[in-house]
mmCIF file of C-alpha atoms in Angstrom:
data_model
loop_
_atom_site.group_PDB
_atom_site.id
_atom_site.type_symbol
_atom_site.label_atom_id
_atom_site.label_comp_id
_atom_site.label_asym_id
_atom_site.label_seq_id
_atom_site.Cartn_x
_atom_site.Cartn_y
_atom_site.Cartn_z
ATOM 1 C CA UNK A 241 33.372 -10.658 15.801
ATOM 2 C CA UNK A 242 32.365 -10.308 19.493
ATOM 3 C CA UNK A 243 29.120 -8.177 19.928
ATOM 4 C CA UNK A 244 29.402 -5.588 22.705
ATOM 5 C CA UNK A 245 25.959 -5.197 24.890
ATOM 6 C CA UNK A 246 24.100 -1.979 24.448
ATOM 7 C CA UNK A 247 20.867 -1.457 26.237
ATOM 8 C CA UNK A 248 19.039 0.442 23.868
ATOM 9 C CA UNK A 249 15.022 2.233 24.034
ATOM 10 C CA UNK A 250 12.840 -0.538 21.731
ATOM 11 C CA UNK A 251 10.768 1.274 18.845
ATOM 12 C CA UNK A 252 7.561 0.404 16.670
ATOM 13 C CA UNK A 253 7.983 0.920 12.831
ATOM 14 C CA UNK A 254 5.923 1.192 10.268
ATOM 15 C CA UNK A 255 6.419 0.826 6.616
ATOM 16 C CA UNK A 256 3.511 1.271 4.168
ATOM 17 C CA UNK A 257 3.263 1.077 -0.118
ATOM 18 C CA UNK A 258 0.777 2.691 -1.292
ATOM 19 C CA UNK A 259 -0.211 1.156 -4.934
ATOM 20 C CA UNK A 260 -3.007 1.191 -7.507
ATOM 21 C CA UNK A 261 -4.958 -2.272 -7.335
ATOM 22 C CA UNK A 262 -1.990 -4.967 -6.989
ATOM 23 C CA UNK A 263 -2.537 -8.432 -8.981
ATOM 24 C CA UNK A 264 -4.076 -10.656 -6.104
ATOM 25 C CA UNK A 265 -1.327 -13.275 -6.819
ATOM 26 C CA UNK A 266 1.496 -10.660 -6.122
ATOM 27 C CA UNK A 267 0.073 -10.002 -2.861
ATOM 28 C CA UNK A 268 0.913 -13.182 -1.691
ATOM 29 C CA UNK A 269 3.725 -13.561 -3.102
ATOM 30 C CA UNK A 270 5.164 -9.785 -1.914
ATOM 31 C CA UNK A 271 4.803 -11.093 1.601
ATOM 32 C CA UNK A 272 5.911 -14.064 1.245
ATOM 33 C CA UNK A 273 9.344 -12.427 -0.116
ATOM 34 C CA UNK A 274 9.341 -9.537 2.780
ATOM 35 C CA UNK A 275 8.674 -12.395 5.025
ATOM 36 C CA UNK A 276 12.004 -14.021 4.387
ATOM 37 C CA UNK A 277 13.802 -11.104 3.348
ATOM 38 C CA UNK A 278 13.383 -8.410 5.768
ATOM 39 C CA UNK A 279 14.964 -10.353 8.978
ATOM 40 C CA UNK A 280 17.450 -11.582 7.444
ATOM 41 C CA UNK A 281 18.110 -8.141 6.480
ATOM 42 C CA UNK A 282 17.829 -7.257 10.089
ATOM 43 C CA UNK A 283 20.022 -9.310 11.268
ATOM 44 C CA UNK A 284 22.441 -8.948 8.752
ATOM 45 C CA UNK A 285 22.729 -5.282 10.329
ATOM 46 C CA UNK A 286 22.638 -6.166 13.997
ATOM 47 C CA UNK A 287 19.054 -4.832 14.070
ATOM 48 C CA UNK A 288 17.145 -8.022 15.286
ATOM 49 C CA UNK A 289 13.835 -7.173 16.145
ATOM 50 C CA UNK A 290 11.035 -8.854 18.588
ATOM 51 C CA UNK A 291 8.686 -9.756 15.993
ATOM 52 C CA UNK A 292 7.569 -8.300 12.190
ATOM 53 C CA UNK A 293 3.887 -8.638 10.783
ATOM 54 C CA UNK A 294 3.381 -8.173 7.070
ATOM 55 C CA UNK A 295 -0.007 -7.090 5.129
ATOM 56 C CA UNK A 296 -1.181 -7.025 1.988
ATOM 57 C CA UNK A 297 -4.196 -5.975 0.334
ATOM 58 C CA UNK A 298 -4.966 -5.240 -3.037
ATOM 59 C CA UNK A 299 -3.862 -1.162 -2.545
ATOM 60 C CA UNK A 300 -0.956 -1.398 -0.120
ATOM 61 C CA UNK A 301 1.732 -3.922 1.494
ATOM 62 C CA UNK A 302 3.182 -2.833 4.914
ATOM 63 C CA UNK A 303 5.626 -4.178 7.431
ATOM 64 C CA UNK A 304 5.702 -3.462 11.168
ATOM 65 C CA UNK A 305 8.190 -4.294 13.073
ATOM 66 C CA UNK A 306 8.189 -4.249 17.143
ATOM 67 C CA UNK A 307 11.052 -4.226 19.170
ATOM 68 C CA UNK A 308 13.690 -2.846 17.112
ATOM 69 C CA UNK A 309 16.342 -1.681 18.695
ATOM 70 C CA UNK A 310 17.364 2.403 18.175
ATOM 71 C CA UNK A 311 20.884 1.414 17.133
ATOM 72 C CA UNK A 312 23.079 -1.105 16.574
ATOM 73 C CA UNK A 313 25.686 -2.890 19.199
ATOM 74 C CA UNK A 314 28.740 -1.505 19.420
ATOM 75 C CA UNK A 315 31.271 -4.513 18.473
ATOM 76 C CA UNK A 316 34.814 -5.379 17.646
ATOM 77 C CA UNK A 317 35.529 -7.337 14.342
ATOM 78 C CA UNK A 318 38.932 -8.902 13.376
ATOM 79 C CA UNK A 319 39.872 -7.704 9.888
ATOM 80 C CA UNK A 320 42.273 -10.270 7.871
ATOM 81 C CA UNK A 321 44.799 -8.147 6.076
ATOM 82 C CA UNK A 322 48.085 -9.428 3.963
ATOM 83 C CA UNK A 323 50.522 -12.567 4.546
ATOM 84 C CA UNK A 324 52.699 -11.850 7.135
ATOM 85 C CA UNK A 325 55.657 -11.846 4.557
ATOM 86 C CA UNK A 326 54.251 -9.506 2.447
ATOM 87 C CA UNK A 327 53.451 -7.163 5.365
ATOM 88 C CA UNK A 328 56.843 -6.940 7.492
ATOM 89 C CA UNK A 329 60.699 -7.261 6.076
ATOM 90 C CA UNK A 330 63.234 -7.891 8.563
ATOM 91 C CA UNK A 331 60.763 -6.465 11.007
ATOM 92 C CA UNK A 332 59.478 -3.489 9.462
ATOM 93 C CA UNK A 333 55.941 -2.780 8.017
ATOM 94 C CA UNK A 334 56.101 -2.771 4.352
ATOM 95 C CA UNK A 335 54.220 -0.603 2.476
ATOM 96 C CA UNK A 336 51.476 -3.180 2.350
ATOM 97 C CA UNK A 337 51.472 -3.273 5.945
ATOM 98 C CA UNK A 338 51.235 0.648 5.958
ATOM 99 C CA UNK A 339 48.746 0.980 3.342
ATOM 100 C CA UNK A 340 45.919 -1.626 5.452
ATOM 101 C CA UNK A 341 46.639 -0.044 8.855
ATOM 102 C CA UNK A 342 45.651 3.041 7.151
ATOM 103 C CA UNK A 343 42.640 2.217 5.070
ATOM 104 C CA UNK A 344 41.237 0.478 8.746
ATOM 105 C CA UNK A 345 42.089 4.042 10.038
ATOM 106 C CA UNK A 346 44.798 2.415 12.843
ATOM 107 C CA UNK A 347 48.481 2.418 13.624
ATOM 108 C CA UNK A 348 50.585 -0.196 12.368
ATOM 109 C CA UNK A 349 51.135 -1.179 16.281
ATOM 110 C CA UNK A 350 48.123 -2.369 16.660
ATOM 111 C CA UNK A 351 48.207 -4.893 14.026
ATOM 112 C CA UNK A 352 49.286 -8.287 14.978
ATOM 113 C CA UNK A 353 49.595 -11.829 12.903
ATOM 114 C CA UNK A 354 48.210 -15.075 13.134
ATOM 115 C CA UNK A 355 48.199 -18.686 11.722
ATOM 116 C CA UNK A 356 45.732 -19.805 9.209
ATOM 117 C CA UNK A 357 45.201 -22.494 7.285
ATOM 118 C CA UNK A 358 46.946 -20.253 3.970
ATOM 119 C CA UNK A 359 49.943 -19.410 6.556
ATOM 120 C CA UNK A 360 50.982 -16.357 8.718
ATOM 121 C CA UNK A 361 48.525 -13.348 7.744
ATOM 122 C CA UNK A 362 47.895 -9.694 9.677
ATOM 123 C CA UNK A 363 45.286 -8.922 11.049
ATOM 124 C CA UNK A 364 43.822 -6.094 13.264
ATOM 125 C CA UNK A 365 40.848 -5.684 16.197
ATOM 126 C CA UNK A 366 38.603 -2.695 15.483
ATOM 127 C CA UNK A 367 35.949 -1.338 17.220
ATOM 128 C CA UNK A 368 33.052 -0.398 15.181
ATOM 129 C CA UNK A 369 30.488 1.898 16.571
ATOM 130 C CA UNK A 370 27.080 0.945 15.854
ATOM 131 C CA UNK A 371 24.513 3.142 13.407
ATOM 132 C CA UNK A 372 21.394 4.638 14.132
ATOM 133 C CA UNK A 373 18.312 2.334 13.082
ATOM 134 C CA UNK A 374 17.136 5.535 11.434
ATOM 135 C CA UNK A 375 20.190 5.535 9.132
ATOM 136 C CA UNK A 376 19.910 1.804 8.317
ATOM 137 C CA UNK A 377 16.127 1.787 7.921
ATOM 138 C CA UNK A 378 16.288 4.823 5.301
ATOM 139 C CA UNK A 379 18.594 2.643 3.027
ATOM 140 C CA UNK A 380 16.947 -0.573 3.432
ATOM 141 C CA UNK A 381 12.994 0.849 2.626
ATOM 142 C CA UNK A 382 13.913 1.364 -1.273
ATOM 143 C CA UNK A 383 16.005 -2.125 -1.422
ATOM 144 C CA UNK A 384 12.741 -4.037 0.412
ATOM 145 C CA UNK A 385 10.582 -2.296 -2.170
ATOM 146 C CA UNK A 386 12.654 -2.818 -5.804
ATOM 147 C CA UNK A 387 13.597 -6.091 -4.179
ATOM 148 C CA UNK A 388 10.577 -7.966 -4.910
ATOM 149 C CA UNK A 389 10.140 -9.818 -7.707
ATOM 150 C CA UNK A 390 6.677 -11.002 -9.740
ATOM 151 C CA UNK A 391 5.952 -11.842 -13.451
ATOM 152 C CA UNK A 392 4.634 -8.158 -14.313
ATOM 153 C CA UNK A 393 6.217 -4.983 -13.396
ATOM 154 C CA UNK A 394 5.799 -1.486 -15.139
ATOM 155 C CA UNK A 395 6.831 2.147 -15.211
ATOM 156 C CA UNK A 396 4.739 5.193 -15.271
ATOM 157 C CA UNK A 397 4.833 8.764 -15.024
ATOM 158 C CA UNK A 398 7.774 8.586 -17.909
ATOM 159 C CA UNK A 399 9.759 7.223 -14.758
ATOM 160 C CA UNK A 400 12.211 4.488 -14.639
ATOM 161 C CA UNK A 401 11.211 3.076 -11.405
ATOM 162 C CA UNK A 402 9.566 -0.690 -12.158
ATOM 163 C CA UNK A 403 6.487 -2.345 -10.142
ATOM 164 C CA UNK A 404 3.631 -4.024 -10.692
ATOM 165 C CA UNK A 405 1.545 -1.231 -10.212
ATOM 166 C CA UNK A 406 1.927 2.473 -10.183
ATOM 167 C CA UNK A 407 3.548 3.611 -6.458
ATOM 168 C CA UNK A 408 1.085 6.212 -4.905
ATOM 169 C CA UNK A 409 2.493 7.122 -1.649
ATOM 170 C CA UNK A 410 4.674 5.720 0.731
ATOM 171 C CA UNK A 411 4.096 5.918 5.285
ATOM 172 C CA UNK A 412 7.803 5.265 7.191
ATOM 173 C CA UNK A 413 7.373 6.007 10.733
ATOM 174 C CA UNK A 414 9.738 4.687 13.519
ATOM 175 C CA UNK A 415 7.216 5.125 16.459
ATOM 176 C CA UNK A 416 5.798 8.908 15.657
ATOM 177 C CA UNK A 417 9.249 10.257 13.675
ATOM 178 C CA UNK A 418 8.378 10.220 9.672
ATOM 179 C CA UNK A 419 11.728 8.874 8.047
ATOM 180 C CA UNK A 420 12.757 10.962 5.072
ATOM 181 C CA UNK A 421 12.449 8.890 2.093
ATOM 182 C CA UNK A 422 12.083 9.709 -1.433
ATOM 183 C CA UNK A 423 11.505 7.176 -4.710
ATOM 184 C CA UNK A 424 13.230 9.516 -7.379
ATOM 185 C CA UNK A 425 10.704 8.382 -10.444
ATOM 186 C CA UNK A 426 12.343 11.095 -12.271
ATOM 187 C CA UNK A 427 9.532 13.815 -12.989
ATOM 188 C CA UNK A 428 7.966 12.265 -10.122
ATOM 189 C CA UNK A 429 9.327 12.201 -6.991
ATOM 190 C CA UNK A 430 7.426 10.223 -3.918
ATOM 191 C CA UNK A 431 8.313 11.101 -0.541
ATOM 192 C CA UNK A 432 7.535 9.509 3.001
ATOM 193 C CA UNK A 433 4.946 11.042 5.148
ATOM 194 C CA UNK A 434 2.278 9.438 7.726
ATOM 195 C CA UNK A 435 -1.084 9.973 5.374
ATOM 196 C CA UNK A 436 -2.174 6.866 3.998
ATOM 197 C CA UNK A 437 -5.498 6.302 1.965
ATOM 198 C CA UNK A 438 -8.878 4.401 3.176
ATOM 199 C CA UNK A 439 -10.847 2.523 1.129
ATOM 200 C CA UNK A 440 -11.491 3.858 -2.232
ATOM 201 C CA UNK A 441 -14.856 3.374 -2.216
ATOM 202 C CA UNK A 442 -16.656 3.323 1.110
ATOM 203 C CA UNK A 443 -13.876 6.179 2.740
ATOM 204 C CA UNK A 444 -11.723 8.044 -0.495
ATOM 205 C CA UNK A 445 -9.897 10.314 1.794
ATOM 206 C CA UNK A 446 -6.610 10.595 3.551
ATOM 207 C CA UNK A 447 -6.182 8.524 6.762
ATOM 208 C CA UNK A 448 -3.336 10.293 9.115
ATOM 209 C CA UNK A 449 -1.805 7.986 11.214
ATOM 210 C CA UNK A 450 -0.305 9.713 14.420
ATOM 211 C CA UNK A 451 2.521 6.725 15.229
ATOM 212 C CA UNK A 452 3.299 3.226 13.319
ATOM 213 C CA UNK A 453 0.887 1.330 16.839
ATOM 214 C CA UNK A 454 -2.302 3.529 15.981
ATOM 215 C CA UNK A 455 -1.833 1.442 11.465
ATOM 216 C CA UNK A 456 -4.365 -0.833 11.830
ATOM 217 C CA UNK A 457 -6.941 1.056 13.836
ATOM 218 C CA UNK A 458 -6.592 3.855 11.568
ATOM 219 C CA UNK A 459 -6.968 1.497 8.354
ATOM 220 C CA UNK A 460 -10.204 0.285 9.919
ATOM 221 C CA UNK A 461 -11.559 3.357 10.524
ATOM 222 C CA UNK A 462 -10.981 4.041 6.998
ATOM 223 C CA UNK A 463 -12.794 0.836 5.814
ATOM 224 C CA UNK A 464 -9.582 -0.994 5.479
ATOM 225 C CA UNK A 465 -9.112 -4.584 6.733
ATOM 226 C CA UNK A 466 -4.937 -4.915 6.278
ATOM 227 C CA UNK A 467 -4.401 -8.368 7.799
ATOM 228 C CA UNK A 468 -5.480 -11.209 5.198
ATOM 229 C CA UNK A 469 -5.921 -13.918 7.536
ATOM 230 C CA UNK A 470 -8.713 -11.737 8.883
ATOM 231 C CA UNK A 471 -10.581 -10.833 5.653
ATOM 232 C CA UNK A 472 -10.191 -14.221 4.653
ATOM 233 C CA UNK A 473 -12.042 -15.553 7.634
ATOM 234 C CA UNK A 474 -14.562 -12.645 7.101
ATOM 235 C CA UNK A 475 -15.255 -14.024 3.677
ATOM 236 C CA UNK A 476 -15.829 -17.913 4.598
ATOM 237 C CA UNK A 477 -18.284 -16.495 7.556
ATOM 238 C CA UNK A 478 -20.142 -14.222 5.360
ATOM 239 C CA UNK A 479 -20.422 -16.407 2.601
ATOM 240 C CA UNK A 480 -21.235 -19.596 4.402
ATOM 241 C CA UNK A 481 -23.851 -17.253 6.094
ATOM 242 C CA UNK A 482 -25.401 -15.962 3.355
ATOM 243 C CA UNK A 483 -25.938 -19.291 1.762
ATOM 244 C CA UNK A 484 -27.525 -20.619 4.976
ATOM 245 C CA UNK A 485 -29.901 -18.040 4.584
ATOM 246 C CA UNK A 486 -30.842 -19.177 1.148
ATOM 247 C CA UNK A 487 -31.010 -22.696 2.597
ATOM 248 C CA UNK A 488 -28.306 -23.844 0.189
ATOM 249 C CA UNK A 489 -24.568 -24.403 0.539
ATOM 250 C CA UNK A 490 -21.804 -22.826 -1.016
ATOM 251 C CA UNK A 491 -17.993 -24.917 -1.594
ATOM 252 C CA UNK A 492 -15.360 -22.347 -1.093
ATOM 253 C CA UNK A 493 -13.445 -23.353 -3.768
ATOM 254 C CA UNK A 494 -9.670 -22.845 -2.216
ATOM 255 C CA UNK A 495 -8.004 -21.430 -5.193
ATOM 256 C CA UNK A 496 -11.276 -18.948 -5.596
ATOM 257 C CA UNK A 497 -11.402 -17.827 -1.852
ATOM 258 C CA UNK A 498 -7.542 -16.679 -1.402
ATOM 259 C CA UNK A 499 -8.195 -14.678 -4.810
ATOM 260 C CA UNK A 500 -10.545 -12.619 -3.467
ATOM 261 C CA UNK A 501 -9.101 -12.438 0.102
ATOM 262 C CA UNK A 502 -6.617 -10.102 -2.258
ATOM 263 C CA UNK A 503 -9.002 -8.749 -4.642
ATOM 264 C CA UNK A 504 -11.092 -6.781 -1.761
ATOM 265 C CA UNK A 505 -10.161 -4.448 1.464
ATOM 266 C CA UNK A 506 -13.156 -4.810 3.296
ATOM 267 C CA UNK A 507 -15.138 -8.026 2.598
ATOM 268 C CA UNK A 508 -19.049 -7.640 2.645
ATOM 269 C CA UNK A 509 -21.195 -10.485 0.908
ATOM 270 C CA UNK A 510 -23.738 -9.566 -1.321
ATOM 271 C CA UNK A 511 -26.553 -12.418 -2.713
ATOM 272 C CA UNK A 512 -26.942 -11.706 -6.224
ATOM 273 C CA UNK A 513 -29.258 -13.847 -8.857
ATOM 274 C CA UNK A 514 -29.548 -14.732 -12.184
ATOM 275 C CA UNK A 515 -31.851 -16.076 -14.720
ATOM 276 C CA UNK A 516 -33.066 -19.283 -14.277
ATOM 277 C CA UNK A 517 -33.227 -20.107 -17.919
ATOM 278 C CA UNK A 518 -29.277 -20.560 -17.476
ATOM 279 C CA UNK A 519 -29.758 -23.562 -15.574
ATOM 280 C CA UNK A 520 -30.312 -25.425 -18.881
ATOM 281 C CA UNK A 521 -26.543 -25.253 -19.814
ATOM 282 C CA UNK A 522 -24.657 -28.265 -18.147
ATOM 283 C CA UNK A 523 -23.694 -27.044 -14.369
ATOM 284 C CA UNK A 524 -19.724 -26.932 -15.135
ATOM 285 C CA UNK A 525 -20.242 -24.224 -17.851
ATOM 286 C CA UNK A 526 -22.233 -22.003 -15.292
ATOM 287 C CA UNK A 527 -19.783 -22.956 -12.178
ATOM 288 C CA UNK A 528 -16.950 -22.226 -14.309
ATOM 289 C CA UNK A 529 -18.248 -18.863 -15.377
ATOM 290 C CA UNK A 530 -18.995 -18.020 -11.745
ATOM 291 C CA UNK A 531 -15.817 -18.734 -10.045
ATOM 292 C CA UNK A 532 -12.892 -18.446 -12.871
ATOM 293 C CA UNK A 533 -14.277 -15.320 -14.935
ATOM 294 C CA UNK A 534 -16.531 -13.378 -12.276
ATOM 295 C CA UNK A 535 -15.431 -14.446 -9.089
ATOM 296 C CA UNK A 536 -18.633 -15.490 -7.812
ATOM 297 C CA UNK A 537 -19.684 -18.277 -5.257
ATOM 298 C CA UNK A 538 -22.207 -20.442 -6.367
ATOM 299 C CA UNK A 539 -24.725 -21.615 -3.937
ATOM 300 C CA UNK A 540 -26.002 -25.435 -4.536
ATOM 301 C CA UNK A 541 -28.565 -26.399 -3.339
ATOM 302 C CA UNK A 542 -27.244 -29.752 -1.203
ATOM 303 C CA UNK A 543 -23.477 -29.886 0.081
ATOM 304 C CA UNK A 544 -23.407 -32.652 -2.465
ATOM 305 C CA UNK A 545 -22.909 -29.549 -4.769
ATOM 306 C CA UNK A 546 -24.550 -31.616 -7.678
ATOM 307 C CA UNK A 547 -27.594 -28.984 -8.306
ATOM 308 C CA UNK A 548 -27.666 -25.369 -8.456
#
């Protein structure tokens, strides 16, 4: 297959899944997946873009993905049809020779053989036109979505459509163009549009966003912090702060800090206390409440972490 050159205008696009609160491990784990699967996917269709970012937070997983190209190369591909000896008798096309110069919509002329390592086959040159990204990108955003996989999924809405969580609305935009999509949940129906939704506490409303550039400025507006590198550095600063200010020190406890990095949207500390009279139950009891059941830092008192 020989790729033919197209200069093409570069777009920005922006695909967003809107969910109730995700399980904080299937965050992870979604992006992981999109990370590996959506440019291969890409490239599969000639689409190779100049770089993809994927989010995740506990309401939403998006993808944007710069540089993509507004269509696909034009390029010729060799087809392998018949054996030779099935295709031509005494130097006529056969009606096997007929049928695959019609089904790759070309004359038998321009069919010619070769040798392979299975013998003499036919074969023809064909010059495929490349599709719109638009086209592509319509029937790829369902197969990126049902294509990830987790340990719970679910239905709702008497649907037959299966995530983890319920889908509440879905943001395609290729630069500033909403893509028509629609997840057929049978009496539900969800269909693309450019409103997403800010945080549900601290800003419940809709969040427009004029073109798939203006996503993460718009989420922040709303209270919504979509990268989790970022609100996982905001949590070690603000925690590490806070127990400074309590002149104690706080482990982060790896497996507790990327839990919450998914748990929360916009990560603000808050010092809580309680009684002292459960400092008489041995420390791992108390440590092991506050991290595994309520998600809690503890703050010790040395970074020996021996008294809290």
């Amino acid at each position: 297959m020989v790729l033919i050159s197209n200069q093409f205008p570069m777009s920005t696009f922006l695909l967003e899944v809107g969910t109730e609160e995700l399980p904080a491990d299937f965050v992870d784990s979604a992006i992981a997946q999109w990370q590996s699967r959506i440019p291969q996917t890409l490239d599969e269709y000639f689409l190779t873009p100049e770089g993809i970012e994927i989010y995740g937070t506990p309401r939403r997983l998006a993808v944007i993905i710069k540089g993509l190209p507004e269509k696909q190369p034009d390029r010729e591909e060799e087809v392998k049809g018949p054996p030779a000896k099935a295709a031509f008798k005494d130097g006529q096309p056969t009606k096997a020779a007929l049928g695959f110069a019609r089904k790759q919509g070309v004359e038998v002329d321009n069919l010619f053989l070769r040798d392979t390592d299975k013998g003499e086959f036919v074969f023809v040159q064909k010059q495929i036109s490349g599709r719109p990204a638009t086209e592509i990108l319509t029937e790829l955003i369902p197969q990126w979505i049902f294509g990830l996989e987790g340990r719970r999924f679910m239905r709702w809405a008497n649907g037959d459509l299966k995530f983890p969580r319920p889908i509440r609305w879905l943001v395609t935009l290729l630069d500033d163009v909403v893509l028509p999509v629609e997840l057929d949940n049978n009496a539900e129906i969800i269909k693309s549009d450019r409103i997403s939704s800010g945080h549900r506490i601290l800003s419940p409303k809709p969040v427009e966003i004029p073109q798939a550039t203006d996503y993460q400025s718009c989420l922040r507006n709303g209270y919504v912090e979509v990268k989790p590198e970022t609100r996982r550095e905001t949590i070690k600063s603000q925690v590490e702060s806070a127990a400074k200010q309590l002149g104690g020190y706080t482990p982060l406890y790896p497996e507790l800090w990327e839990e919450v990095t998914n748990l929360v949207e916009w990560p603000t500390a808050v010092v809580g206390k309680f009684s002292s009279e459960f400092l008489n139950l041995p420390q791992e009891v108390v440590t092991t409440e506050m991290v595994s059941h309520q998600r809690y830092f503890p703050v010790f008192k040395t970074e020996a972490a021996t008294e809290l």
